[in-house]
Tab-separated table of N, CA and C and ligand atoms in Angstrom:
chain	number	residue	atom	x	y	z
C	1	MET	N	146.507	-75.084	-182.144
C	1	MET	CA	147.429	-75.737	-183.431
C	1	MET	C	147.539	-74.479	-184.414
C	2	SER	N	148.791	-74.194	-185.020
C	2	SER	CA	148.981	-73.294	-185.879
C	2	SER	C	148.787	-73.866	-187.321
C	3	VAL	N	148.527	-73.159	-188.374
C	3	VAL	CA	148.353	-73.404	-189.502
C	3	VAL	C	149.688	-74.194	-190.091
C	4	ASN	N	150.672	-73.609	-189.832
C	4	ASN	CA	151.977	-74.186	-190.249
C	4	ASN	C	152.209	-75.413	-189.778
C	5	GLU	N	151.838	-75.701	-188.681
C	5	GLU	CA	152.028	-77.003	-188.119
C	5	GLU	C	151.303	-78.372	-189.006
C	6	LYS	N	150.024	-77.783	-189.571
C	6	LYS	CA	149.373	-78.530	-190.337
C	6	LYS	C	149.864	-78.929	-191.874
C	7	ARG	N	150.697	-78.064	-192.145
C	7	ARG	CA	151.174	-78.060	-193.575
C	7	ARG	C	152.504	-78.616	-193.732
C	8	TYR	N	152.906	-79.752	-193.206
C	8	TYR	CA	154.061	-80.317	-193.643
C	8	TYR	C	153.940	-80.979	-195.074
C	9	ILE	N	152.607	-81.355	-195.355
C	9	ILE	CA	152.382	-81.920	-196.752
C	9	ILE	C	152.707	-80.582	-197.819
C	10	LYS	N	153.556	-80.404	-198.454
C	10	LYS	CA	153.652	-79.155	-199.405
C	10	LYS	C	152.465	-79.177	-200.345
C	11	PRO	N	151.635	-78.072	-200.327
C	11	PRO	CA	150.510	-78.056	-201.406
C	11	PRO	C	150.769	-78.500	-202.709
C	12	GLU	N	151.819	-78.519	-202.975
C	12	GLU	CA	151.983	-78.971	-204.451
C	12	GLU	C	152.007	-80.474	-204.656
C	13	PHE	N	151.816	-81.046	-203.513
C	13	PHE	CA	151.732	-82.563	-203.562
C	13	PHE	C	150.171	-82.877	-203.349
C	14	LYS	N	149.761	-84.252	-203.998
C	14	LYS	CA	148.577	-84.578	-203.589
C	14	LYS	C	148.731	-86.075	-203.263
C	15	VAL	N	147.875	-86.720	-202.627
C	15	VAL	CA	147.733	-88.247	-202.379
C	15	VAL	C	147.095	-89.045	-203.403
C	16	VAL	N	147.771	-89.807	-204.019
C	16	VAL	CA	147.267	-90.557	-205.024
C	16	VAL	C	147.002	-92.065	-204.676
C	17	SER	N	147.743	-92.333	-203.660
C	17	SER	CA	147.439	-93.856	-203.349
C	17	SER	C	147.813	-94.045	-201.862
C	18	ARG	N	146.850	-94.582	-201.133
C	18	ARG	CA	146.895	-94.731	-199.690
C	18	ARG	C	147.911	-95.947	-199.294
C	19	TRP	N	148.021	-96.873	-200.090
C	19	TRP	CA	148.720	-98.461	-200.012
C	19	TRP	C	149.362	-98.816	-201.128
C	20	PRO	N	150.448	-98.677	-201.359
C	20	PRO	CA	151.314	-97.976	-200.477
C	20	PRO	C	151.166	-96.398	-200.794
C	21	LEU	N	151.460	-95.804	-199.657
C	21	LEU	CA	151.147	-94.205	-199.577
C	21	LEU	C	152.134	-93.623	-200.570
C	22	THR	N	151.341	-92.966	-201.526
C	22	THR	CA	151.954	-92.464	-202.734
C	22	THR	C	151.651	-90.874	-202.855
C	23	LEU	N	152.295	-89.844	-203.082
C	23	LEU	CA	151.849	-88.755	-203.345
C	23	LEU	C	152.609	-88.061	-204.807
C	24	THR	N	152.064	-87.367	-205.460
C	24	THR	CA	152.465	-86.811	-206.768
C	24	THR	C	152.584	-85.466	-206.656
C	25	CYS	N	153.612	-84.980	-207.293
C	25	CYS	CA	153.785	-83.404	-207.581
C	25	CYS	C	152.638	-83.161	-208.507
C	26	ILE	N	151.949	-81.806	-208.252
C	26	ILE	CA	150.902	-81.469	-209.432
C	26	ILE	C	151.298	-80.740	-210.492
C	27	TYR	N	152.833	-80.453	-210.469
C	27	TYR	CA	153.430	-79.789	-211.501
C	27	TYR	C	154.112	-80.882	-212.499
C	28	CYS	N	154.976	-81.646	-212.019
C	28	CYS	CA	155.586	-82.570	-212.955
C	28	CYS	C	155.174	-83.920	-212.674
C	29	GLU	N	154.226	-84.252	-211.753
C	29	GLU	CA	153.646	-85.638	-211.657
C	29	GLU	C	154.677	-86.618	-211.290
C	30	HIS	N	155.943	-86.277	-210.881
C	30	HIS	CA	156.758	-87.159	-210.143
C	30	HIS	C	156.335	-87.683	-208.841
C	31	GLU	N	156.642	-88.950	-208.584
C	31	GLU	CA	156.060	-89.678	-207.408
C	31	GLU	C	156.953	-89.609	-206.152
C	32	VAL	N	156.250	-89.528	-204.996
C	32	VAL	CA	156.872	-89.277	-204.062
C	32	VAL	C	156.468	-90.410	-202.816
C	33	LEU	N	157.197	-91.308	-202.586
C	33	LEU	CA	156.830	-92.404	-201.325
C	33	LEU	C	157.367	-92.018	-200.009
C	34	PRO	N	156.565	-91.277	-199.248
C	34	PRO	CA	157.180	-90.972	-197.925
C	34	PRO	C	157.425	-91.972	-196.972
C	35	LYS	N	158.412	-92.021	-196.267
C	35	LYS	CA	158.843	-93.267	-195.417
C	35	LYS	C	157.971	-93.246	-193.937
C	36	TYR	N	157.672	-92.001	-193.521
C	36	TYR	CA	156.944	-91.892	-192.110
C	36	TYR	C	155.789	-91.053	-192.168
C	37	VAL	N	154.776	-91.445	-191.518
C	37	VAL	CA	153.592	-90.546	-191.448
C	37	VAL	C	153.225	-90.397	-190.153
C	38	ALA	N	152.481	-89.175	-189.790
C	38	ALA	CA	151.833	-88.737	-188.401
C	38	ALA	C	150.595	-87.931	-188.678
C	39	SER	N	149.871	-87.887	-187.844
C	39	SER	CA	148.627	-87.071	-187.910
C	39	SER	C	148.718	-85.855	-187.138
C	40	ALA	N	148.144	-84.820	-187.815
C	40	ALA	CA	148.221	-83.446	-187.336
C	40	ALA	C	147.212	-83.221	-186.360
C	41	GLU	N	146.368	-84.061	-186.290
C	41	GLU	CA	145.287	-84.026	-185.234
C	41	GLU	C	146.033	-84.134	-183.576
C	42	TRP	N	146.918	-84.911	-183.583
C	42	TRP	CA	147.736	-85.100	-182.158
C	42	TRP	C	148.251	-83.818	-181.817
C	43	HIS	N	148.509	-82.979	-182.766
C	43	HIS	CA	149.032	-81.682	-182.187
C	43	HIS	C	148.307	-80.986	-181.077
C	44	GLU	N	146.879	-81.334	-181.129
C	44	GLU	CA	146.079	-80.641	-180.211
C	44	GLU	C	146.406	-81.397	-178.602
C	45	GLY	N	146.765	-82.597	-178.640
C	45	GLY	CA	146.946	-83.304	-177.529
C	45	GLY	C	148.349	-82.894	-176.988
C	46	THR	N	149.118	-83.735	-176.169
C	46	THR	CA	150.293	-83.419	-175.379
C	46	THR	C	151.343	-83.637	-176.296
C	47	LEU	N	152.514	-83.248	-175.927
C	47	LEU	CA	153.724	-83.538	-176.676
C	47	LEU	C	153.887	-84.998	-176.970
C	48	GLU	N	153.613	-85.867	-175.833
C	48	GLU	CA	153.763	-87.138	-175.721
C	48	GLU	C	153.026	-87.852	-176.831
C	49	SER	N	151.951	-87.382	-177.269
C	49	SER	CA	150.946	-87.962	-178.370
C	49	SER	C	151.553	-87.686	-179.788
C	50	LYS	N	152.432	-86.914	-179.780
C	50	LYS	CA	153.032	-86.721	-181.345
C	50	LYS	C	153.878	-87.819	-181.617
C	51	ARG	N	153.386	-88.823	-182.411
C	51	ARG	CA	154.072	-90.146	-182.802
C	51	ARG	C	154.095	-90.133	-184.254
C	52	TYR	N	155.168	-90.688	-184.814
C	52	TYR	CA	155.276	-90.866	-186.187
C	52	TYR	C	155.297	-92.441	-186.445
C	53	HIS	N	154.835	-92.872	-187.631
C	53	HIS	CA	154.745	-94.178	-188.003
C	53	HIS	C	155.239	-94.611	-189.196
C	54	SER	N	155.666	-95.739	-189.375
C	54	SER	CA	156.168	-96.258	-190.890
C	54	SER	C	155.011	-95.997	-191.845
C	55	ALA	N	155.436	-95.618	-192.905
C	55	ALA	CA	154.410	-95.373	-194.155
C	55	ALA	C	153.676	-96.713	-194.335
C	56	ASP	N	154.522	-97.827	-194.336
C	56	ASP	CA	153.806	-99.043	-194.630
C	56	ASP	C	153.185	-99.779	-193.577
C	57	SER	N	152.812	-99.121	-192.467
C	57	SER	CA	151.895	-99.460	-191.367
C	57	SER	C	150.473	-99.103	-191.748
C	58	HIS	N	149.650	-99.630	-190.896
C	58	HIS	CA	148.240	-99.342	-191.148
C	58	HIS	C	147.905	-98.084	-190.813
C	59	TRP	N	148.708	-97.293	-190.207
C	59	TRP	CA	148.544	-95.705	-190.101
C	59	TRP	C	148.474	-94.939	-191.403
C	60	ALA	N	149.232	-95.398	-192.342
C	60	ALA	CA	149.282	-94.730	-193.626
C	60	ALA	C	147.618	-94.601	-194.154
C	61	ARG	N	146.989	-95.644	-193.841
C	61	ARG	CA	145.468	-95.754	-194.306
C	61	ARG	C	144.531	-94.836	-193.418
C	62	LYS	N	144.957	-95.084	-192.238
C	62	LYS	CA	144.067	-94.590	-190.863
C	62	LYS	C	144.037	-93.170	-190.798
C	63	ILE	N	145.031	-92.333	-191.045
C	63	ILE	CA	145.062	-91.100	-191.047
C	63	ILE	C	144.357	-90.214	-191.987
C	64	ARG	N	143.556	-89.328	-191.722
C	64	ARG	CA	142.632	-88.525	-192.734
C	64	ARG	C	143.780	-87.799	-193.521
C	65	VAL	N	143.318	-87.748	-194.706
C	65	VAL	CA	144.457	-86.995	-195.699
C	65	VAL	C	144.635	-85.498	-195.326
C	66	GLU	N	143.429	-84.830	-194.828
C	66	GLU	CA	143.749	-83.224	-194.203
C	66	GLU	C	144.595	-83.367	-193.026
C	67	ASN	N	144.775	-84.477	-192.425
C	67	ASN	CA	145.719	-84.375	-191.198
C	67	ASN	C	147.039	-85.050	-191.510
C	68	LEU	N	147.219	-85.488	-192.636
C	68	LEU	CA	148.371	-86.302	-192.888
C	68	LEU	C	149.687	-85.667	-193.085
C	69	ILE	N	150.601	-86.010	-192.428
C	69	ILE	CA	151.880	-85.516	-192.246
C	69	ILE	C	153.007	-86.376	-192.704
C	70	VAL	N	153.647	-86.074	-193.504
C	70	VAL	CA	154.878	-87.008	-194.185
C	70	VAL	C	156.122	-86.580	-193.694
C	71	PHE	N	156.998	-87.737	-193.478
C	71	PHE	CA	158.551	-87.412	-193.449
C	71	PHE	C	159.274	-88.492	-194.239
C	72	ASP	N	160.522	-87.877	-194.839
C	72	ASP	CA	161.089	-88.575	-195.516
C	72	ASP	C	162.157	-89.555	-194.716
C	73	ALA	N	162.549	-89.099	-193.398
C	73	ALA	CA	163.499	-89.794	-192.463
C	73	ALA	C	162.955	-89.334	-191.167
C	74	GLU	N	163.459	-90.323	-190.242
C	74	GLU	CA	163.150	-90.355	-188.900
C	74	GLU	C	163.668	-88.932	-188.382
C	75	SER	N	164.857	-88.612	-188.483
C	75	SER	CA	165.466	-87.546	-188.215
C	75	SER	C	164.544	-86.241	-188.241
C	76	GLU	N	164.059	-86.229	-189.526
C	76	GLU	CA	163.097	-85.163	-189.769
C	76	GLU	C	161.884	-85.079	-188.895
C	77	ALA	N	161.214	-86.368	-188.464
C	77	ALA	CA	160.007	-86.474	-187.568
C	77	ALA	C	160.591	-85.934	-186.221
C	78	ARG	N	161.650	-86.568	-185.865
C	78	ARG	CA	162.270	-86.075	-184.524
C	78	ARG	C	162.570	-84.535	-184.519
C	79	SER	N	162.968	-84.042	-185.497
C	79	SER	CA	163.326	-82.652	-185.364
C	79	SER	C	162.058	-81.884	-185.275
C	80	ARG	N	160.897	-82.359	-185.694
C	80	ARG	CA	159.497	-81.547	-185.493
C	80	ARG	C	159.054	-81.842	-184.198
C	81	GLY	N	159.620	-82.731	-183.142
C	81	GLY	CA	159.449	-83.000	-182.000
C	81	GLY	C	158.463	-84.278	-181.997
C	82	PHE	N	158.260	-85.130	-183.003
C	82	PHE	CA	157.611	-86.286	-182.896
C	82	PHE	C	158.722	-87.585	-182.434
C	83	LYS	N	157.969	-88.346	-181.757
C	83	LYS	CA	158.599	-89.597	-181.213
C	83	LYS	C	158.060	-90.983	-182.007
C	84	PRO	N	158.959	-92.017	-182.001
C	84	PRO	CA	158.399	-93.348	-182.516
C	84	PRO	C	157.185	-93.602	-182.095
C	85	GLY	N	156.270	-94.306	-183.028
C	85	GLY	CA	155.078	-94.874	-182.539
C	85	GLY	C	155.341	-96.049	-181.949
C	86	LYS	N	154.150	-96.478	-181.200
C	86	LYS	CA	154.384	-97.711	-180.275
C	86	LYS	C	154.917	-98.942	-181.072
C	87	TYR	N	154.470	-99.045	-182.435
C	87	TYR	CA	154.790	-100.245	-182.949
C	87	TYR	C	155.937	-100.110	-184.075
C	88	MET	N	156.463	-98.913	-184.015
C	88	MET	CA	157.760	-98.720	-184.762
C	88	MET	C	158.654	-99.649	-185.132
C	89	ARG	N	159.156	-100.432	-183.979
C	89	ARG	CA	160.164	-101.481	-183.999
C	89	ARG	C	159.632	-102.844	-184.246
C	90	ASP	N	158.497	-103.098	-184.793
C	90	ASP	CA	157.831	-104.285	-185.182
C	90	ASP	C	158.498	-104.600	-186.427
A	1	ZN	ZN1	157.537	-81.897	-209.437
């Protein structure tokens, strides 16, 4: 796993709420509510294990902050090689 792969959350953001998942900019404090989440831990597995999930699913709380990857759009997740999680269509 490269360092870059783990750094999809820009360091200028911090997690202020897990439910709903909310990040804030450390400079201007504007809020960001990502739509999709993934765990960087899964990068150590196979490509098939790279899954993204809706930010309002339980995954938003389950993934540890240091492993949390966020996406604003599914296309962004897909372009990083992530596939929809098992329950994405629920
Ligand atoms: Zn800002």
